[in-house]
Short mmCIF file of C-alpha atoms in Angstrom, two decimals:
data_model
loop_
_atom_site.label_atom_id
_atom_site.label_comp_id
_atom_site.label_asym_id
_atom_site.label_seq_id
_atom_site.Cartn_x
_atom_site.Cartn_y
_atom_site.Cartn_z
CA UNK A 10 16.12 1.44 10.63
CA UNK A 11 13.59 -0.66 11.90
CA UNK A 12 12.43 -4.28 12.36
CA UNK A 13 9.45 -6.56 13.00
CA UNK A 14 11.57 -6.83 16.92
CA UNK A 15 11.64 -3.27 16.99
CA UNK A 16 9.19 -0.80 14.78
CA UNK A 17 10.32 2.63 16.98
CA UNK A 18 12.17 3.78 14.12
CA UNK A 19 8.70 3.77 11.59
CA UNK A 20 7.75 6.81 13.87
CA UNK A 21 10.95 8.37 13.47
CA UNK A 22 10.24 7.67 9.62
CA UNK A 23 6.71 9.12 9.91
CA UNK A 24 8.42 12.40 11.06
CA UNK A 25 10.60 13.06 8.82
CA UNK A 26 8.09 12.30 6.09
CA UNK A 27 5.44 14.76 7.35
CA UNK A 28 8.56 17.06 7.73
CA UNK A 29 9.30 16.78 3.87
CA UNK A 30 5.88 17.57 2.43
CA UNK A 31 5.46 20.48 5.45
CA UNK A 32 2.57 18.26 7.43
CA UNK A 33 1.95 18.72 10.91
CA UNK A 34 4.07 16.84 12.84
CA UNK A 35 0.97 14.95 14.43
CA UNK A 36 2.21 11.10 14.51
CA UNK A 37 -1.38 9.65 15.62
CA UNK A 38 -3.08 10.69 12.44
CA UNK A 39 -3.10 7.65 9.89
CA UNK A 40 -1.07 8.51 7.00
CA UNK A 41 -2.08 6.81 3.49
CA UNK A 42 0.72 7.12 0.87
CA UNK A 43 0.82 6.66 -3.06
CA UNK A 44 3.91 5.81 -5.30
CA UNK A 45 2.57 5.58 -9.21
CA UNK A 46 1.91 6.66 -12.30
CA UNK A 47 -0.79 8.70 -12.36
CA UNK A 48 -3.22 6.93 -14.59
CA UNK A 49 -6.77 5.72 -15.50
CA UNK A 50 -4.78 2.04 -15.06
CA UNK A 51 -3.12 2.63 -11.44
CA UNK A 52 -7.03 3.17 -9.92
CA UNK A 53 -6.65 7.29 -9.88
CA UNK A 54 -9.82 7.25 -11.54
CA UNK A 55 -11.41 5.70 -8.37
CA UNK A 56 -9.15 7.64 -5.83
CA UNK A 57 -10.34 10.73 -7.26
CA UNK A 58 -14.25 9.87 -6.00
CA UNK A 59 -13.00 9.18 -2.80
CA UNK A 60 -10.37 11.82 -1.83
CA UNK A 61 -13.35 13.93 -0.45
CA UNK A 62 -14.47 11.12 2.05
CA UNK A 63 -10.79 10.53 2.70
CA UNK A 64 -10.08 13.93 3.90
CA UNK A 65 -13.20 13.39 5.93
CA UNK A 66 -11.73 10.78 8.09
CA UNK A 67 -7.77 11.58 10.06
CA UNK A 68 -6.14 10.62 7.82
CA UNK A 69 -3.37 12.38 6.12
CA UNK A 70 -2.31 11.64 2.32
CA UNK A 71 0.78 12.02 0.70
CA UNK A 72 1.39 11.58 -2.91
CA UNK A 73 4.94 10.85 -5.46
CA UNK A 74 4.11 10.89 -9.30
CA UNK A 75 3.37 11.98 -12.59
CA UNK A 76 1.24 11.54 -15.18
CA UNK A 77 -2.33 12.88 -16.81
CA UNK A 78 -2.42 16.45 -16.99
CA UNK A 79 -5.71 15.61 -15.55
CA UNK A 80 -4.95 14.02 -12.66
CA UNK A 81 -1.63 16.93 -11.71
CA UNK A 82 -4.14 19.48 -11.89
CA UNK A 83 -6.63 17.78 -9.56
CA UNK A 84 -4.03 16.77 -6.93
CA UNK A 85 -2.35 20.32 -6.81
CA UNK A 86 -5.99 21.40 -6.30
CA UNK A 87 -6.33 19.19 -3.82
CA UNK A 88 -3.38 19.82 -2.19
CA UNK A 89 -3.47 23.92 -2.17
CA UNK A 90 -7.10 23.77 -0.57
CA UNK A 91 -5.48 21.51 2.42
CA UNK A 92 -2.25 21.91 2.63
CA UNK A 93 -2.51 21.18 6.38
CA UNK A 94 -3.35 17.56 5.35
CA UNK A 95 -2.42 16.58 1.62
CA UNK A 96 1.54 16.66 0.27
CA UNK A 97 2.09 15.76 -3.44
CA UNK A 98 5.21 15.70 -5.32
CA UNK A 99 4.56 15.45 -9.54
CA UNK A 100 8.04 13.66 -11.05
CA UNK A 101 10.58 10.85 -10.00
CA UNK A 102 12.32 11.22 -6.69
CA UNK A 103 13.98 7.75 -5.85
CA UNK A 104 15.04 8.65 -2.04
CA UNK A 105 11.09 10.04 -1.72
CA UNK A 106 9.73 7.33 -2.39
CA UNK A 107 11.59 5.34 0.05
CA UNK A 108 10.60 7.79 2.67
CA UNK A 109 6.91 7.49 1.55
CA UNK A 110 7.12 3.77 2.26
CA UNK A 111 9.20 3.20 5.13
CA UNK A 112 6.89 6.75 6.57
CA UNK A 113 3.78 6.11 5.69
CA UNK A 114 1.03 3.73 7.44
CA UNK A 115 -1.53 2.56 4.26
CA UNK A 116 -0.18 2.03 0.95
CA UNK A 117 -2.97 2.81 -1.83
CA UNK A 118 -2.85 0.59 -4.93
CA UNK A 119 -6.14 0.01 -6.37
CA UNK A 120 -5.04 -0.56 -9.85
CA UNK A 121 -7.87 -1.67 -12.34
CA UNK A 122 -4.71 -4.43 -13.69
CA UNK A 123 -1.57 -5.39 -12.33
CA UNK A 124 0.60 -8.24 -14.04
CA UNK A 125 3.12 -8.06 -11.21
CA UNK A 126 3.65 -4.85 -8.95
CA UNK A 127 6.32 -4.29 -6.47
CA UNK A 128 5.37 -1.39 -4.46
CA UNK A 129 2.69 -3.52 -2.52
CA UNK A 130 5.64 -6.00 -1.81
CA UNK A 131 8.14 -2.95 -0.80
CA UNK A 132 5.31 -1.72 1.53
CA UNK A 133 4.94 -5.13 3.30
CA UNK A 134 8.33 -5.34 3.54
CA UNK A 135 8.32 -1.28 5.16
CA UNK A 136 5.58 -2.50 7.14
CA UNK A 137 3.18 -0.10 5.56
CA UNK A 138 -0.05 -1.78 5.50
CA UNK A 139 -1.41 -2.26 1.23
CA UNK A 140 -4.56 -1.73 0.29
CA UNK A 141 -4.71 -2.98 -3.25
CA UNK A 142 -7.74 -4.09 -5.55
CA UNK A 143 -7.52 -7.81 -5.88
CA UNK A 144 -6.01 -8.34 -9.65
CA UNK A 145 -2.27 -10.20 -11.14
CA UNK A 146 0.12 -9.56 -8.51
CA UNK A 147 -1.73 -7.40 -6.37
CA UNK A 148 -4.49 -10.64 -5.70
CA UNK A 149 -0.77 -13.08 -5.59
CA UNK A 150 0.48 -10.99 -2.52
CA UNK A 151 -1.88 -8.96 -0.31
CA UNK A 152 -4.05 -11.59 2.03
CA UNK A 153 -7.21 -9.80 3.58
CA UNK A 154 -6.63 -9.08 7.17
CA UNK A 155 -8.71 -11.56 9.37
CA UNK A 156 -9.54 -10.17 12.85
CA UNK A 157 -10.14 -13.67 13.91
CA UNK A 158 -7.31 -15.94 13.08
CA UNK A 159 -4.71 -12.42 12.83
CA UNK A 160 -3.76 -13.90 9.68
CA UNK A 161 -3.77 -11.57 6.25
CA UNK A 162 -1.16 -8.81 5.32
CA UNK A 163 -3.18 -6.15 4.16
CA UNK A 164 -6.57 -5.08 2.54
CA UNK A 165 -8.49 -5.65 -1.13
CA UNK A 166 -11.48 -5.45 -2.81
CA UNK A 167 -12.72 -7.32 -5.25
CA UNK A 168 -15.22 -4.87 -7.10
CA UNK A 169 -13.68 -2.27 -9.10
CA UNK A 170 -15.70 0.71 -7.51
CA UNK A 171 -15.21 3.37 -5.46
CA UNK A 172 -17.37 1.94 -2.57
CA UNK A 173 -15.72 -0.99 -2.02
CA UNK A 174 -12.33 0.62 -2.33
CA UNK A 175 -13.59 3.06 0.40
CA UNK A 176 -15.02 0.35 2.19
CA UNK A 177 -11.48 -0.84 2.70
CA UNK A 178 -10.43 2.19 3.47
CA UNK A 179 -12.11 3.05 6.32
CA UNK A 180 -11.86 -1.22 7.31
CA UNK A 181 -8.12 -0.01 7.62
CA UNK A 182 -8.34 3.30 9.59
CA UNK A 183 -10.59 1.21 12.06
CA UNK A 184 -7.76 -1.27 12.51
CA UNK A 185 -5.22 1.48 12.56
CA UNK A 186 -6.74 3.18 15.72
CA UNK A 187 -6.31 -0.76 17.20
CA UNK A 188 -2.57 -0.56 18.32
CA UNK A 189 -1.77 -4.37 18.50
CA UNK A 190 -3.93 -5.22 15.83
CA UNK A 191 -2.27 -2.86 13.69
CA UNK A 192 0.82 -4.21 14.66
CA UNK A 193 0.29 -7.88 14.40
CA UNK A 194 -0.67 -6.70 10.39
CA UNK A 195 2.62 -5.00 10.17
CA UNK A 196 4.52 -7.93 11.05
CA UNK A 197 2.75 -10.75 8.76
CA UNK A 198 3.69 -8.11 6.02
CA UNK A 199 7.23 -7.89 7.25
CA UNK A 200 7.83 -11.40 7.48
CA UNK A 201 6.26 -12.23 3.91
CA UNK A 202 9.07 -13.69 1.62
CA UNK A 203 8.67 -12.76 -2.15
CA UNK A 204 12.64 -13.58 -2.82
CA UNK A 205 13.91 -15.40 -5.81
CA UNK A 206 15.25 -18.08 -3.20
CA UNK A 207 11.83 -18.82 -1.81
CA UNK A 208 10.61 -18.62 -6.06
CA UNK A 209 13.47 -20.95 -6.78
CA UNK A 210 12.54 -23.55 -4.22
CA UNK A 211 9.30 -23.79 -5.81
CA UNK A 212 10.60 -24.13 -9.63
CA UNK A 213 12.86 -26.94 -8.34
CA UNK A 214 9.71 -28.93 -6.44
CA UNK A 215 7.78 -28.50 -9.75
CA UNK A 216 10.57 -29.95 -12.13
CA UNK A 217 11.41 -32.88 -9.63
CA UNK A 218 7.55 -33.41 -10.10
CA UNK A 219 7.58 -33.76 -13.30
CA UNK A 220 10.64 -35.85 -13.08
CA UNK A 221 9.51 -38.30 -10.75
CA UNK A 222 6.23 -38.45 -12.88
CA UNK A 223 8.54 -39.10 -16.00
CA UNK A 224 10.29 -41.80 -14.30
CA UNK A 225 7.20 -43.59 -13.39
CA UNK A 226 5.70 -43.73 -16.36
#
């Protein structure tokens, strides 16, 4: 376990994660982790173009899902030409993806739509830093990052393209290798509140609102 007033145990996470998918242990290498459905609608159709240029940088990626034949086949490829820096795991695996987001350090979600999501909101939560594309729920709860002010949660893009996703992504690594910064991101994630009490609170200013309005007119 771990908390905003002590992350140790997201290294300890991190371990055991790279342990699962047979990674080297190497806990200074960025790790960028996916949870989804592999489909055209989830953004693998952008990933895809940038998984080269990914594998360029130091980061490692892991992967949980299932889906297009298409997109199996590619990621096994992927994965058997670096194993050294690529895990996958095609199906459902409830514990595993659990580990993914409490081990992991960037969450990719670039879906093309997303009415709602929760794995962005489970990775703030983890502290595992979202990068999402900026659509539904996705544009509700990830807040750019803003060097400036330290305000912001995570990372999106706007433009549904592979450079500006990959813009983002390397916008992250950059902040990743910045210890505090990085940090200071974790914990506006962590203390983010997407609870039904917080939801509620704002249903019942709404109707006394409309209440009060009622009652003056």
């Amino acid at each position: 376990n771990y908390s905003v007033n002590d992350l140790s145990g997201k290294k300890i996470c991190k371990r055991e994660l790279l342990k699962t998918f047979g990674l080297p242990l190497d806990l200074d290498r960025p790790l960028i982790g996916i949870i989804s459905r592999m489909t055209d609608q989830k953004g693998f159709d952008l990933i895809i173009k940038i998984m080269d240029r990914i594998l360029e940088t130091s980061a490692n990626f892991v992967l949980l899902g299932s889906g297009s034949d298409y997109y199996e086949r590619y990621f096994q490829a992927v994965r058997d030409s670096r194993p050294d820096r690529v895990g996958v795991y095609f199906g459902f695996n409830n514990p595993l993806a659990h580990r993914i987001e409490a081990g992991s350090d960037i969450f990719l979600m670039p879906s093309y739509y997303e009415p709602c999501g929760l794995n962005q909101m489970y990775s703030l939560l983890y502290g595992t830093v979202p990068i999402v594309h900026a659509t539904g729920g996705l544009d509700d709860t990830v807040e750019n990052f803003d060097r400036v002010k330290l305000e912001g949660n995570g990372f999106k893009f706007y433009s549904y393209n592979t450079e500006k996703l990959l813009e983002r992504v390397y916008e992250a690594l950059i902040a990743y290798n910045e210890t505090e910064l990085w940090q200071r991101i974790m914990i506006n994630g962590m203390t983010e509140d997407f609870s039904w009490s917080k939801s509620a609170r704002k249903y019942l200013d709404v109707y006394r609102t409309v209440k009060q309005r009622l009652v003056n007119n």
